[in-house]
Structures are given as structure tokens and as C-alpha cells.
mmCIF file of C-alpha atoms in Angstrom:
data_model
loop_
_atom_site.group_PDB
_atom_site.id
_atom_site.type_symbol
_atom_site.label_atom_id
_atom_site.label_comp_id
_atom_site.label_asym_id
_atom_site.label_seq_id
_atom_site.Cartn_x
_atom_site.Cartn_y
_atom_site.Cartn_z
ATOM 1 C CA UNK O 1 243.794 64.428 136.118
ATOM 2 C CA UNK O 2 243.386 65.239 140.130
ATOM 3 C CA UNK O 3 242.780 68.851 138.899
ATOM 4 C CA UNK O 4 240.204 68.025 136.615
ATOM 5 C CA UNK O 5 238.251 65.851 139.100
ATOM 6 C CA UNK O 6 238.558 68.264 141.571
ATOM 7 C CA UNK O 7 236.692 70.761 139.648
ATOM 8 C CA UNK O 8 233.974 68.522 138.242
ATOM 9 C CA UNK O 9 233.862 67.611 141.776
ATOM 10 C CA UNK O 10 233.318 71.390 142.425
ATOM 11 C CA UNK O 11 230.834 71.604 139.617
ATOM 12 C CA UNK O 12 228.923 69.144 141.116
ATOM 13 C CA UNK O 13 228.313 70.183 144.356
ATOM 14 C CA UNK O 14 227.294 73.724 142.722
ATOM 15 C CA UNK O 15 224.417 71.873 140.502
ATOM 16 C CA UNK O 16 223.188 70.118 143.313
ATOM 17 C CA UNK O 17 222.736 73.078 145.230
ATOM 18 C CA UNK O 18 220.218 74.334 142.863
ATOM 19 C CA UNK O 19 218.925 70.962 141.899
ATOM 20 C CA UNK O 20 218.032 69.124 145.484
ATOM 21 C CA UNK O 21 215.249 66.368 143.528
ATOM 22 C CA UNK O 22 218.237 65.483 141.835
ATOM 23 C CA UNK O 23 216.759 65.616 138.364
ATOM 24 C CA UNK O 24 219.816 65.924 136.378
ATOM 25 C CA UNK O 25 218.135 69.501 135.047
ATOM 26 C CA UNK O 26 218.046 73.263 136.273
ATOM 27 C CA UNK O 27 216.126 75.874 134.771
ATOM 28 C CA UNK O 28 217.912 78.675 133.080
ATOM 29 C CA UNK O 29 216.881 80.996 135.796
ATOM 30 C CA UNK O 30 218.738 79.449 138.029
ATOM 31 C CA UNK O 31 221.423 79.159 136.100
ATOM 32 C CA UNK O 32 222.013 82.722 135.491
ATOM 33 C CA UNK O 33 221.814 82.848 139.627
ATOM 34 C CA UNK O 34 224.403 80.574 139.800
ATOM 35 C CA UNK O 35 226.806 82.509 137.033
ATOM 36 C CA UNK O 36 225.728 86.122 138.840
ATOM 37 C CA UNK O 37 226.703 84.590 142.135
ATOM 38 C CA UNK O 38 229.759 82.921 141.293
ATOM 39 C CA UNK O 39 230.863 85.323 138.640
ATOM 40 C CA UNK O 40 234.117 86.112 140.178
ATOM 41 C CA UNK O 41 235.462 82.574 139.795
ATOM 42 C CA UNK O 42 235.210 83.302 135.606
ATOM 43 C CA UNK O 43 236.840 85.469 133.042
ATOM 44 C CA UNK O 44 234.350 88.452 132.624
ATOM 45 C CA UNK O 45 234.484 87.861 128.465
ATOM 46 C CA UNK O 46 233.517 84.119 129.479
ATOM 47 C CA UNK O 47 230.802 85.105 131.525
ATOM 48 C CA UNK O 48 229.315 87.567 129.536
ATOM 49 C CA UNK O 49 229.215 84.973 126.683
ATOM 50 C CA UNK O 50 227.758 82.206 129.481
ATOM 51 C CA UNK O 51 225.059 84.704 130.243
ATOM 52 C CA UNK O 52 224.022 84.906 126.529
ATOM 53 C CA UNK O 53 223.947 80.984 125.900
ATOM 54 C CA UNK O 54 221.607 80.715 129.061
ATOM 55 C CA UNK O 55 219.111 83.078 127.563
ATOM 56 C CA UNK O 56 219.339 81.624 124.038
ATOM 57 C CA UNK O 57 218.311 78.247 125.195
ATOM 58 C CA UNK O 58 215.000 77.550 123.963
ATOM 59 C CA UNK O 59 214.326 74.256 125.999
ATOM 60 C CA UNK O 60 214.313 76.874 129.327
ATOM 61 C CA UNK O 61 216.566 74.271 130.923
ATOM 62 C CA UNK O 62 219.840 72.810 131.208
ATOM 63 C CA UNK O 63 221.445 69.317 132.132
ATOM 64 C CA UNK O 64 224.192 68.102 134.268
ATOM 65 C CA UNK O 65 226.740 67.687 131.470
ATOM 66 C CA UNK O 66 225.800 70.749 129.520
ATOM 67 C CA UNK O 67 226.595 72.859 132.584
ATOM 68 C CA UNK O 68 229.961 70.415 133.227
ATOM 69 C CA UNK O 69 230.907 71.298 129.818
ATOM 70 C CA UNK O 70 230.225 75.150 130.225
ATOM 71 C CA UNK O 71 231.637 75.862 133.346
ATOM 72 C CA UNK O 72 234.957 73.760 132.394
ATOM 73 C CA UNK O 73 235.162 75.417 129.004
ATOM 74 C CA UNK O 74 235.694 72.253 127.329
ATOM 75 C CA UNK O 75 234.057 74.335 124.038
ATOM 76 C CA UNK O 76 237.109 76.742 124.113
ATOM 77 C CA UNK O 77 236.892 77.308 120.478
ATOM 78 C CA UNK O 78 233.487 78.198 120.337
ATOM 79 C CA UNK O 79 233.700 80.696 123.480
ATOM 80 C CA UNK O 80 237.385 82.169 121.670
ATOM 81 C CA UNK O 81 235.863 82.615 118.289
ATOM 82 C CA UNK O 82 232.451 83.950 119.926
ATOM 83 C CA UNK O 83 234.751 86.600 122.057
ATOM 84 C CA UNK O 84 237.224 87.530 118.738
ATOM 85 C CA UNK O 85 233.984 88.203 116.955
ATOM 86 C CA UNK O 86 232.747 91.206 119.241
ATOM 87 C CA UNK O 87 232.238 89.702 122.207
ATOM 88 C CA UNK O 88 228.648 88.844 120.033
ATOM 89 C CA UNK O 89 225.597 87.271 122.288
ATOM 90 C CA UNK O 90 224.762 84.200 120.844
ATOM 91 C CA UNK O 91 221.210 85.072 121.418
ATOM 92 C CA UNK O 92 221.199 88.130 119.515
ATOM 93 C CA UNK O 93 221.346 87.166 115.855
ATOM 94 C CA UNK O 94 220.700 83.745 114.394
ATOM 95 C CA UNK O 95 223.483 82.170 112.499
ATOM 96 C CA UNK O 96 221.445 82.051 109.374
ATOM 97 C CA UNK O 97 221.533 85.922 109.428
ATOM 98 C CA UNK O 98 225.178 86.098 109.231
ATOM 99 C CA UNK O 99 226.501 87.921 106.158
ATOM 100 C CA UNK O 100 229.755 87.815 104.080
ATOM 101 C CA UNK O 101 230.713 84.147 103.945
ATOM 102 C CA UNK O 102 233.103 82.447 102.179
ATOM 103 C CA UNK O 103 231.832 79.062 100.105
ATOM 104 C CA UNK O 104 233.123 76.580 102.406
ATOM 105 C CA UNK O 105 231.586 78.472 105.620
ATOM 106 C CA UNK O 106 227.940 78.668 103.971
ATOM 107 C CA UNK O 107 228.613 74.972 103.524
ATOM 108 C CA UNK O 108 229.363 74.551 107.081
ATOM 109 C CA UNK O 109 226.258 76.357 108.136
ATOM 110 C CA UNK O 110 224.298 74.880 106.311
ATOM 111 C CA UNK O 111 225.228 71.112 107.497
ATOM 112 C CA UNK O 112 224.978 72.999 111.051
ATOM 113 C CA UNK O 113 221.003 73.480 110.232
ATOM 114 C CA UNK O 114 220.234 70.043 108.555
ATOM 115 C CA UNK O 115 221.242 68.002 111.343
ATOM 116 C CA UNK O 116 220.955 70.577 114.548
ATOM 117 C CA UNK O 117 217.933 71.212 116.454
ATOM 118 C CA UNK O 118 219.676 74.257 118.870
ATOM 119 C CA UNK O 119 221.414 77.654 117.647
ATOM 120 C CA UNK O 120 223.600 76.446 120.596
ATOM 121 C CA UNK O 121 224.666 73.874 119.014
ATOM 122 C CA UNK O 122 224.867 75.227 115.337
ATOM 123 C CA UNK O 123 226.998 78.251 116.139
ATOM 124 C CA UNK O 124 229.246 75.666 118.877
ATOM 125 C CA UNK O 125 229.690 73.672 116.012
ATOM 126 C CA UNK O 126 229.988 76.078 112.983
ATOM 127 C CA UNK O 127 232.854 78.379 115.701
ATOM 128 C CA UNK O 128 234.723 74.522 116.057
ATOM 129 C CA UNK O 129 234.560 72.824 112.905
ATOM 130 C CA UNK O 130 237.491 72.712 110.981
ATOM 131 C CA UNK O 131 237.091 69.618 108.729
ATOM 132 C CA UNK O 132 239.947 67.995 110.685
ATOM 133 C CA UNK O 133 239.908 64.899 110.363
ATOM 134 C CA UNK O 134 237.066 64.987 107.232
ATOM 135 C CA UNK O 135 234.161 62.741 106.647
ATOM 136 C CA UNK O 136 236.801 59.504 105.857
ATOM 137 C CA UNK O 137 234.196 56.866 106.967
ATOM 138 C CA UNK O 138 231.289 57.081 104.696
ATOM 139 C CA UNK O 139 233.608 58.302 101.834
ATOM 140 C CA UNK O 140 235.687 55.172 102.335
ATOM 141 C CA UNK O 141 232.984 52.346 102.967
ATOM 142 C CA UNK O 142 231.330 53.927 100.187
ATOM 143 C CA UNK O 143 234.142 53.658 97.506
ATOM 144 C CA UNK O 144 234.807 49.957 98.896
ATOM 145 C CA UNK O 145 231.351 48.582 98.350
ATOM 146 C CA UNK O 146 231.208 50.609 94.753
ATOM 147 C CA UNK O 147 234.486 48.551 94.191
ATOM 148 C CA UNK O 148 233.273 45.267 95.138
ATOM 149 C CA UNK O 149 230.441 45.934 93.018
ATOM 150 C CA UNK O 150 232.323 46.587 90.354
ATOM 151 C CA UNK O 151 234.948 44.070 90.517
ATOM 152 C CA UNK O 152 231.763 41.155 90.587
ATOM 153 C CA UNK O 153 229.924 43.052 88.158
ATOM 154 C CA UNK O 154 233.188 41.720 85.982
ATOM 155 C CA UNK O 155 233.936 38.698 87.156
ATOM 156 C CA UNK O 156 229.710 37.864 86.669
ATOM 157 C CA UNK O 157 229.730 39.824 83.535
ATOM 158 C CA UNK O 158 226.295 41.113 84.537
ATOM 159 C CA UNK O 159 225.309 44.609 86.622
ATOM 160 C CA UNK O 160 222.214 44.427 86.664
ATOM 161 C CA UNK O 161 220.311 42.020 88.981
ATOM 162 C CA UNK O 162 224.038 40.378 89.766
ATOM 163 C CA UNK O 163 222.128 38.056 92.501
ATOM 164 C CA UNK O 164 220.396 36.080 89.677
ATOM 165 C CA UNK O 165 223.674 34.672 88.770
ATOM 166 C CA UNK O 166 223.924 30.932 89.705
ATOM 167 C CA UNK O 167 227.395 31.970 90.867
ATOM 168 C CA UNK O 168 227.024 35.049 93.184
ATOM 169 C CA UNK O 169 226.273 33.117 96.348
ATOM 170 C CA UNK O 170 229.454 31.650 96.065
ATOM 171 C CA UNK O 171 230.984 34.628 97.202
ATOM 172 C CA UNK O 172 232.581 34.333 100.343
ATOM 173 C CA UNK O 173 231.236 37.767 102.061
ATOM 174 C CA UNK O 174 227.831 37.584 101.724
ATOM 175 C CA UNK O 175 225.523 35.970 104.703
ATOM 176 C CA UNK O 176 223.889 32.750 103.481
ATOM 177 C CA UNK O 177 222.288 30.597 106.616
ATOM 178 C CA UNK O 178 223.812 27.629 106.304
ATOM 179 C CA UNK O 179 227.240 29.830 106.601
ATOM 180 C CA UNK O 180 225.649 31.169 109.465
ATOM 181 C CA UNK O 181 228.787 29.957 111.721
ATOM 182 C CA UNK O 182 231.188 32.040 109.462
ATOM 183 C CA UNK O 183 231.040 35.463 112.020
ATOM 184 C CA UNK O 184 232.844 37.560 109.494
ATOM 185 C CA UNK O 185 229.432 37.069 106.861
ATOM 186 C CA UNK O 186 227.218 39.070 109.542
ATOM 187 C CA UNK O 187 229.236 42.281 108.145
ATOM 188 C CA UNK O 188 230.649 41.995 105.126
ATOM 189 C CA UNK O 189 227.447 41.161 103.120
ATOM 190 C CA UNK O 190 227.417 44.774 103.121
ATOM 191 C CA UNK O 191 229.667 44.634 100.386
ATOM 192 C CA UNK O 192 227.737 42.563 98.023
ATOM 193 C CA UNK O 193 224.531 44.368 96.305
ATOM 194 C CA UNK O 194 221.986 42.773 94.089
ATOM 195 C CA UNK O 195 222.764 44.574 91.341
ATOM 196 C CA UNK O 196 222.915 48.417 90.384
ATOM 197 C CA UNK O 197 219.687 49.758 91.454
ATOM 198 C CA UNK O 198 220.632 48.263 95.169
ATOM 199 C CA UNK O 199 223.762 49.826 95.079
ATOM 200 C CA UNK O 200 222.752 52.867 93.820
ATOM 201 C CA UNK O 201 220.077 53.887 96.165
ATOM 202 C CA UNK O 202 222.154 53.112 98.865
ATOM 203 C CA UNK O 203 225.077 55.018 98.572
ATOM 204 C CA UNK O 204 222.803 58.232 97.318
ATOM 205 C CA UNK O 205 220.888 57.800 101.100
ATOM 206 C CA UNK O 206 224.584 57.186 102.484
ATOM 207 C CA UNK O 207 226.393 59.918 100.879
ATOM 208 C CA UNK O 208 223.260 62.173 101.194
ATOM 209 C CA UNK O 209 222.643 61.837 104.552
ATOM 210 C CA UNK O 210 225.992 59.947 106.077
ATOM 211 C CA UNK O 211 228.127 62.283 105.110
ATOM 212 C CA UNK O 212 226.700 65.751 106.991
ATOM 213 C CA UNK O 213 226.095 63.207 110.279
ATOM 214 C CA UNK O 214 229.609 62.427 109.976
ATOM 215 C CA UNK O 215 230.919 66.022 109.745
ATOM 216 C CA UNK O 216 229.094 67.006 112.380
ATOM 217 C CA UNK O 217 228.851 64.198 114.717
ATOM 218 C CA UNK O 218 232.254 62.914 114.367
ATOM 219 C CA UNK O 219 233.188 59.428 112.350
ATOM 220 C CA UNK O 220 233.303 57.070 115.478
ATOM 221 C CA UNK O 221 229.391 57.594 116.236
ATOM 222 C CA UNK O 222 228.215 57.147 113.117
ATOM 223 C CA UNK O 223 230.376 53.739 112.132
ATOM 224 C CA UNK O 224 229.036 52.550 115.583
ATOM 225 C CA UNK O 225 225.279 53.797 114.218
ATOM 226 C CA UNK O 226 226.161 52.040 110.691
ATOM 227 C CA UNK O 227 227.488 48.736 112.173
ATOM 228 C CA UNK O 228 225.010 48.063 114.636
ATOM 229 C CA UNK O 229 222.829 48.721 111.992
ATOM 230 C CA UNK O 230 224.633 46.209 109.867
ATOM 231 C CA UNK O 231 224.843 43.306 112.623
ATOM 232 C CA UNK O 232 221.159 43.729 113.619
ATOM 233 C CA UNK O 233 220.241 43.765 109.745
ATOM 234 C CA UNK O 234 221.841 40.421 109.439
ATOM 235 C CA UNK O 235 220.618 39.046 112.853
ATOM 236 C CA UNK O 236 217.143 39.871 112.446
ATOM 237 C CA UNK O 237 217.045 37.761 108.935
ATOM 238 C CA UNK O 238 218.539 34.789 111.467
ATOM 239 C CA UNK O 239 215.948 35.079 113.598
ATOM 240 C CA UNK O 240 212.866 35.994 111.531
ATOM 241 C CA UNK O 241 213.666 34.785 107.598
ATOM 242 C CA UNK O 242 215.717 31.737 108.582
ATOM 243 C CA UNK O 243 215.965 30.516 105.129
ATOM 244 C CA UNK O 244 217.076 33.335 102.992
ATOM 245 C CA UNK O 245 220.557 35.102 102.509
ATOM 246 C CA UNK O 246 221.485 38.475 103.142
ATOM 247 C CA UNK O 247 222.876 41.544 100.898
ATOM 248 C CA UNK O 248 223.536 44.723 100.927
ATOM 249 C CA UNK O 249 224.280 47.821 103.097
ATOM 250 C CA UNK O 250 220.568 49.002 103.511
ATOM 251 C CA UNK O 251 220.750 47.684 107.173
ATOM 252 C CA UNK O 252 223.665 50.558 108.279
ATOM 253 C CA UNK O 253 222.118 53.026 105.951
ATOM 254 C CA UNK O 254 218.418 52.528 107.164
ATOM 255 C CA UNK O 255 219.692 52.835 110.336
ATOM 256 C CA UNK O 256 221.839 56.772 109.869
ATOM 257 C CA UNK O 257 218.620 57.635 107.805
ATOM 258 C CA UNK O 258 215.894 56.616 110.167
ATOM 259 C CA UNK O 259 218.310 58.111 113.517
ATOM 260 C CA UNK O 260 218.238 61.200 111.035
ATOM 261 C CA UNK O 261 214.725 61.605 110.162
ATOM 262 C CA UNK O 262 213.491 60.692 113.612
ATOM 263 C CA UNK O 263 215.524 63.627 115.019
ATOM 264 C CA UNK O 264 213.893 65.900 112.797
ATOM 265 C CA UNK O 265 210.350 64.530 113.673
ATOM 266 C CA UNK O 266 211.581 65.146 117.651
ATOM 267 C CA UNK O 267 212.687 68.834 116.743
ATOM 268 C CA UNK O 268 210.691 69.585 114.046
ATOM 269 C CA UNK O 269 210.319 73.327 115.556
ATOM 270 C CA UNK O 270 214.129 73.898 116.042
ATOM 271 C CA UNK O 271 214.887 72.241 112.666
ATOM 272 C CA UNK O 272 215.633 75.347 111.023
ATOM 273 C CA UNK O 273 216.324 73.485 107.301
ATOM 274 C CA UNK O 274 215.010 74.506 103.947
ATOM 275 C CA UNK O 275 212.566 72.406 102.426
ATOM 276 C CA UNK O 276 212.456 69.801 105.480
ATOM 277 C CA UNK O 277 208.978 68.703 104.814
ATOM 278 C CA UNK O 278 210.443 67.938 100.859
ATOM 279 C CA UNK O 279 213.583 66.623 102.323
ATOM 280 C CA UNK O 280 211.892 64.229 104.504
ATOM 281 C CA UNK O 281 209.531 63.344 101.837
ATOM 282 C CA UNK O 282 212.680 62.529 99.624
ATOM 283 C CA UNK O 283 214.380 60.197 101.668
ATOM 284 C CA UNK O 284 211.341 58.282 102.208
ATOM 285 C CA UNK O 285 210.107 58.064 99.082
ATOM 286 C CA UNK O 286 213.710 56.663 98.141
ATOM 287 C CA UNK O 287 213.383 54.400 101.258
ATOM 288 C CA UNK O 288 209.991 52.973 100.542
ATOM 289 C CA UNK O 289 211.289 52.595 96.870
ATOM 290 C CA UNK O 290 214.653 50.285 97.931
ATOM 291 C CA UNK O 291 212.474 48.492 100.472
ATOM 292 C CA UNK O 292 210.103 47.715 98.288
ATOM 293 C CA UNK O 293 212.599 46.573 95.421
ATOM 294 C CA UNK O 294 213.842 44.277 98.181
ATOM 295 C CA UNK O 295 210.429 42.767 98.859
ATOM 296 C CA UNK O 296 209.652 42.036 95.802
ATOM 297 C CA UNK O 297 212.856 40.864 95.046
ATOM 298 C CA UNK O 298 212.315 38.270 97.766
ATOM 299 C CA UNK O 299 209.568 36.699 96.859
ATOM 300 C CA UNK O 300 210.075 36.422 92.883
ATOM 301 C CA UNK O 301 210.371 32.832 92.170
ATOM 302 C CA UNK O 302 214.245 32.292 92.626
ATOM 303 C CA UNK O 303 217.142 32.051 90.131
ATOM 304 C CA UNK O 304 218.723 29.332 91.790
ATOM 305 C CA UNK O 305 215.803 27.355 93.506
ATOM 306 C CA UNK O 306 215.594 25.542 96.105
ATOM 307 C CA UNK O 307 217.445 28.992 97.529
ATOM 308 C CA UNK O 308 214.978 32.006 97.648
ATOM 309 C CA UNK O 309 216.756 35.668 96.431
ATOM 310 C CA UNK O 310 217.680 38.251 99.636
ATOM 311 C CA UNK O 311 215.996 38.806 102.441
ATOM 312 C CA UNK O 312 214.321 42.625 103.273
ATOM 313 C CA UNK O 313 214.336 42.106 107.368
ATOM 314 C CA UNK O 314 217.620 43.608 107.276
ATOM 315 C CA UNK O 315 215.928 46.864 106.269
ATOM 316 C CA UNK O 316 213.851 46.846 109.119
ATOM 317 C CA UNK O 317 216.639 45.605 111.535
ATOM 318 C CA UNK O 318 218.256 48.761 110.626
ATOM 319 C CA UNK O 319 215.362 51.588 111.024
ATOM 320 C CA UNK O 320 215.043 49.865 114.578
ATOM 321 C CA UNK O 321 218.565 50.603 115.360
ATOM 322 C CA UNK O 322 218.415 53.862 114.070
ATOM 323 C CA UNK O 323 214.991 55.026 116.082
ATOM 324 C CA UNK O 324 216.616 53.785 119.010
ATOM 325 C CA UNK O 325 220.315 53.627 119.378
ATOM 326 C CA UNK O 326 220.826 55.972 116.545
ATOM 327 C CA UNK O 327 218.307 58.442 118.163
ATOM 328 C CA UNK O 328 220.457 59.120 121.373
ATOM 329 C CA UNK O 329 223.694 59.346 119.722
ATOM 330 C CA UNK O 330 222.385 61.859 117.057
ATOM 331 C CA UNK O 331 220.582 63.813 119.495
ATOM 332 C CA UNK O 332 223.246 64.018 122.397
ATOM 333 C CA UNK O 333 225.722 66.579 120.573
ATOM 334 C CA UNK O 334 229.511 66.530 121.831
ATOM 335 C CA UNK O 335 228.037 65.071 125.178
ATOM 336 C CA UNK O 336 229.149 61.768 127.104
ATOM 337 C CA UNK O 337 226.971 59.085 126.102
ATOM 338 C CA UNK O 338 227.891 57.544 130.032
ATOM 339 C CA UNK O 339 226.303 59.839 131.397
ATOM 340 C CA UNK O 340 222.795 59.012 129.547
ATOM 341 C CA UNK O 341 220.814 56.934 130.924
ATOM 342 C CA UNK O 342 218.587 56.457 127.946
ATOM 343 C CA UNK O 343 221.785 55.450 126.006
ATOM 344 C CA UNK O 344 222.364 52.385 128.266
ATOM 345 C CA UNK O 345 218.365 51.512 128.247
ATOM 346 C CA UNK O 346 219.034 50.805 124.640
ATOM 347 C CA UNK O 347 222.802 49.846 124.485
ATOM 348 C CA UNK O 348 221.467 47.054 127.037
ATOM 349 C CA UNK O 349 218.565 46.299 124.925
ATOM 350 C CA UNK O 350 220.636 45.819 121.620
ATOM 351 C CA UNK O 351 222.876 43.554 123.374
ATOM 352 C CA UNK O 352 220.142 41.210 124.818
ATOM 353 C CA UNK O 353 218.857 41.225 120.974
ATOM 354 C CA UNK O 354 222.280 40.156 120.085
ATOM 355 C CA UNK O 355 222.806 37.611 122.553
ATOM 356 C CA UNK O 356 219.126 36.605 122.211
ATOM 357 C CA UNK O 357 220.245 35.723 118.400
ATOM 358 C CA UNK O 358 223.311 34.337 118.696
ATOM 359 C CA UNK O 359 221.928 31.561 120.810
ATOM 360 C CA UNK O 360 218.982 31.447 118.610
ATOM 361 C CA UNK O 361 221.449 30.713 115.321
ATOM 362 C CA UNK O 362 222.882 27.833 117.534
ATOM 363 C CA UNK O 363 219.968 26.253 118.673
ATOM 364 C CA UNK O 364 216.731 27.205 116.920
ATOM 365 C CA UNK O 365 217.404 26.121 113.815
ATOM 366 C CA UNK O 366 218.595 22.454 114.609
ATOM 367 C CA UNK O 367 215.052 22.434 117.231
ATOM 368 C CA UNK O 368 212.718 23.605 114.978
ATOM 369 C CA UNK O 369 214.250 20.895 112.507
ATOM 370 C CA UNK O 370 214.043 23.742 109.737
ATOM 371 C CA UNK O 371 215.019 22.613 105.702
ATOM 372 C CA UNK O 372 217.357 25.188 104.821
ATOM 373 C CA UNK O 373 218.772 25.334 101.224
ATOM 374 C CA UNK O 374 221.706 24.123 100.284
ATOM 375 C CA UNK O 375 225.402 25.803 100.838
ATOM 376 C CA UNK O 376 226.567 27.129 97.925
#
């Protein structure tokens, strides 16, 4: 641990030297100067691979923590396999190019180019991945909500539009406001789904979509993406559709989707995907179909008056966690989010919206003397 904080340390004072307005950036010119100058302090194969990164990089610059993580090595697998492979400058030939691959490698490439802007990054992560541990989290919340869905779809005896059955709001998971003290109903309404078409278009944008974020950017970012998606799906109905319940995962899958498509809007030049204009197009055609399902849905005169059907806030709740929140963690590949200062600009902000509606939920709705349906 003293070792490693000595050489960070070391690292450091190194940057600084060629960055002295502190600007957490140095141009790649400088840092080949740096390498060339302290070049002895490397392994020549190391260095010669260093070199070829720094002229690859298309952004003509290069932050504190990318140089941390360089100069440390912490991407050993990417610099061994880059070395066993001919000592091969990453600049030289695109990944796309490469020839001879197996089925499961042109798979991995080809997640590498939906969902990274930078060769850097596509060849780091194509040289590293090794689907250990795989894609577990979307996989598993998906087959749990297809399994509450189908395990009410029996007990109901209906699939189809299950939320206009005068006993689906008794279910203890989803969120219904005047449960609104029951904490655990701010998630788990993710498990209940109005009926097949809800379900269906959600776990197509989940698996779609979830799944290649996951592989790539690693299960615990994208279940913190998907649940703060979730929670600020189900606070924003508290706070701006006070009367109606909530259902459905579309909050934590609006949010991966929107984080995804708003990366590829921010890199549309590095996106190197096929058919990303059709892709995009896709996913929000499907979106603007489910959202519009649920807006609809909400205002049809209700099943079960005086109780109106779902709310769709939770949709947009979601797409603002994912163009914000969702944003920085997709874009920030295998680097610290502590060390991003945009990341706590909108950590902080998502908190203050939580705390803002948790005190809302225990005052507003007794102060604004609101007439909220009966509990179920």
C-alpha cells in the first residue's frame, strides 16, 4: 500500500510538471516528452506500446487518471496481450480490421464498438475481457420480473392488461401513495408490469441494450445506473403525480437506454457501430412506443375508480438519471469515478432530489390537504 502511494505520489509530481494551470489534462505532445525523457524508468516493450497509445488518441489529450493508470500498468492485460501479439502499435490498424476470429471474439468486438467511443478503449477492453464474471445482473433481474409476471399472470388469470384487475393493487410490491411509508415499494414495483406489452418492451430495451453495458462496463455500474433509475422513477411520481401508483421497470431501463444513447450523441464521430443512425432510431421508436402506452394508459378512465391506472413520470425520472448520472459512469471507462468531478456535481444533485422527496412524501401531501384514493 506505501509502495503504491509512493508511486502515484511520483506520478503526480511528474504530471504537474507538465501541467502547472493545473487542469487535470496534458496534451499528447507532452506526453510523449515525458515517456522519451523518463524512458529508462520503463520496460522498453512497455514503452514502445505507451508511445503508440499516445499517438492513437484522437482527443490530442490526456487526463490525470488516464496517465495514473498508464504509467502504473494497472491495464497489464491489455499491454501483455498487445506485446504477445507483435509488439503491434495500437495506432496502426483498427480493431475492426483484424482478421481470423473465432465466434465469441467477433462478439466481443463487436460489443467493444457499440458502446466505445476510443480504439483505446475497444482494443483495452477486447485484450481484457474474459467474460469473468458474465453479464449476471440484467440476466437475473430480467428472469425475476418475467417470473413475477408470470406467477400474477396465474394467480389473476389474465396477461394482458393485468393492472385492470380489481385485485392487482393488492399486491404488496408495487408503489401505491397511500403505501408511500412502505420504503421497500419505491423498488420493487419494478417487478409488477401492466400486462405483457409492458413487460415485453422492457426487457427487449434491457436485454438489448443492458446486457453489452454490463459486459463491458462491469455489473456494479450499471445496477447503480438501473436503481437510481428505479428510486428516482418512483420519487418523481411522489412528487409530481401524487395520486397515482407506480409499475414497472421502465424507470431503470429508461435510464441504461437514455445513458446509452446520449453517449452515442456525445461521440457520434468515434462511434464506430453499424447502422447507429437505425440503431438509435430503434430504441427510440420502441421508447416513444412504451411511453406512450403508459400515457395513455394513465389517463383511460380507471378499472378500479376512484384510483387512476399507473403513472408515466417514472419514465421520465429515469431518462433524467440516465443523461446525467448514467452519462458519467458510461463515459468514464475503467476510471475512478472519485476522481470526477462531474460525477459528484450530479451524485450531489441526485441526492438533494432524493432528500428533497423524501421530505416532500412526509409533509406535502398532509399540507396541500391532497384526496388520495383509497389503500387497497
Amino acid at each position: 500500500m506505501l509502495e503504491m502511494a509512493l508511486n502515484n505520489l511520483h506520478w503526480k509530481v511528474l504530471f504537474d510538471q507538465f501541467d502547472p494551470d493545473n487542469t487535470g489534462y496534458i496534451s499528447t505532445e507532452k506526453f510523449r516528452s515525458l515517456l522519451q525523457r523518463h524512458g529508462s524508468e520503463l520496460d522498453p516493450h512497455k514503452l514502445e506500446v505507451l508511445l503508440a497509445l499516445a499517438d492513437s488518441n484522437s482527443e490530442g489529450r490526456i487526463c490525470y487518471q488516464d496517465f495514473v493508470n498508464l504509467m502504473s500498468n494497472k491495464r497489464s492485460n491489455s499491454f501483455r496481450q498487445a506485446i504477445l501479439q507483435g509488439n503491434r502499435r495500437l495506432c496502426s490498424k483498427a480493431l475492426l480490421e483484424e482478421t481470423g476470429l473465432s465466434l465469441s471474439q467477433r462478439l466481443i468486438r463487436h460489443v467493444a464498438y457499440e458502446t466505445l467511443p476510443r480504439e483505446i478503449d475497444r482494443k483495452w477492453y477486447y485484450d481484457s475481457y474474459t467474460c469473468c464474471p458474465p453479464p449476471w445482473f440484467m440476466i437475473t433481474i430480467t428472469i425475476v420480473e418475467v417470473a413475477f409476471f408470470l406467477y400474477n399472470g396465474v394467480v389473476l388469470d389474465r396477461f394482458v392488461l393485468q393492472v385492470s384487475h380489481p385485485l392487482y393493487l393488492k399486491n404488496a410490491l408495487l408503489y401505491h401513495p397511500q403505501l408511500r411509508a412502505q420504503a421497500w415499494r419505491y423498488l420493487t414495483y419494478i417487478f409488477m408490469h401492466a400486462g405483457i406489452e409492458h413487460l415485453g418492451l422492457n426487457v427487449v430495451l434491457q436485454l438489448l441494450v443492458g446486457v453489452p453495458l454490463e459486459m463491458v462496463h462491469g455489473a456494479a455500474r450499471i445496477s447503480f445506473v438501473y436503481f437510481a433509475g428505479v428510486v428516482a422513477g418512483s420519487l418523481a411520481v411522489s412528487v409530481a403525480d401524487m395520486r397515482a401508483p407506480v409499475v414497472g421497470s421502465s424507470g431503470g431501463v429508461y435510464a441504461l437506454v437514455s445513458a446509452h444513447l446520449a453517449n452515442i450523441v456525445m461521440n457520434w464521430s468515434g462511434m464506430k457501430c453499424q447502422f447507429k443512425l437505425l440503431r438509435m432510431a430503434v430504441a427510440l421508436i420502441c421508447m416513444s412506443f412504451e411511453f406512450g402506452r403508459a400515457v395513455w394508459l394513465r389517463f383511460h378512465p380507471s378499472a378500479y375508480p376512484p384510483c387512476p391506472h399507473p403513472s408515466f413520470m417514472a419514465h421520465l425520472g429515469g431518462v433524467m438519471v440516465g443523461i446525467t448520472l448514467g452519462v458519467i459512469i458510461l463515459r468514464n471507462y475503467e476510471q475512478r469515478l472519485q476522481d470526477q468531478t462531474l460525477w459528484w456535481i450530479f451524485l450531489s444533485i441526485y441526492v438533494i432530489f432524493v432528500l428533497f422527496a423524501i421530505f416532500w412524501n412526509i409533509f406535502a401531501y398532509s399540507l396541500l390537504d391532497l384526496k388520495l384514493p383509497p389503500p387497497p
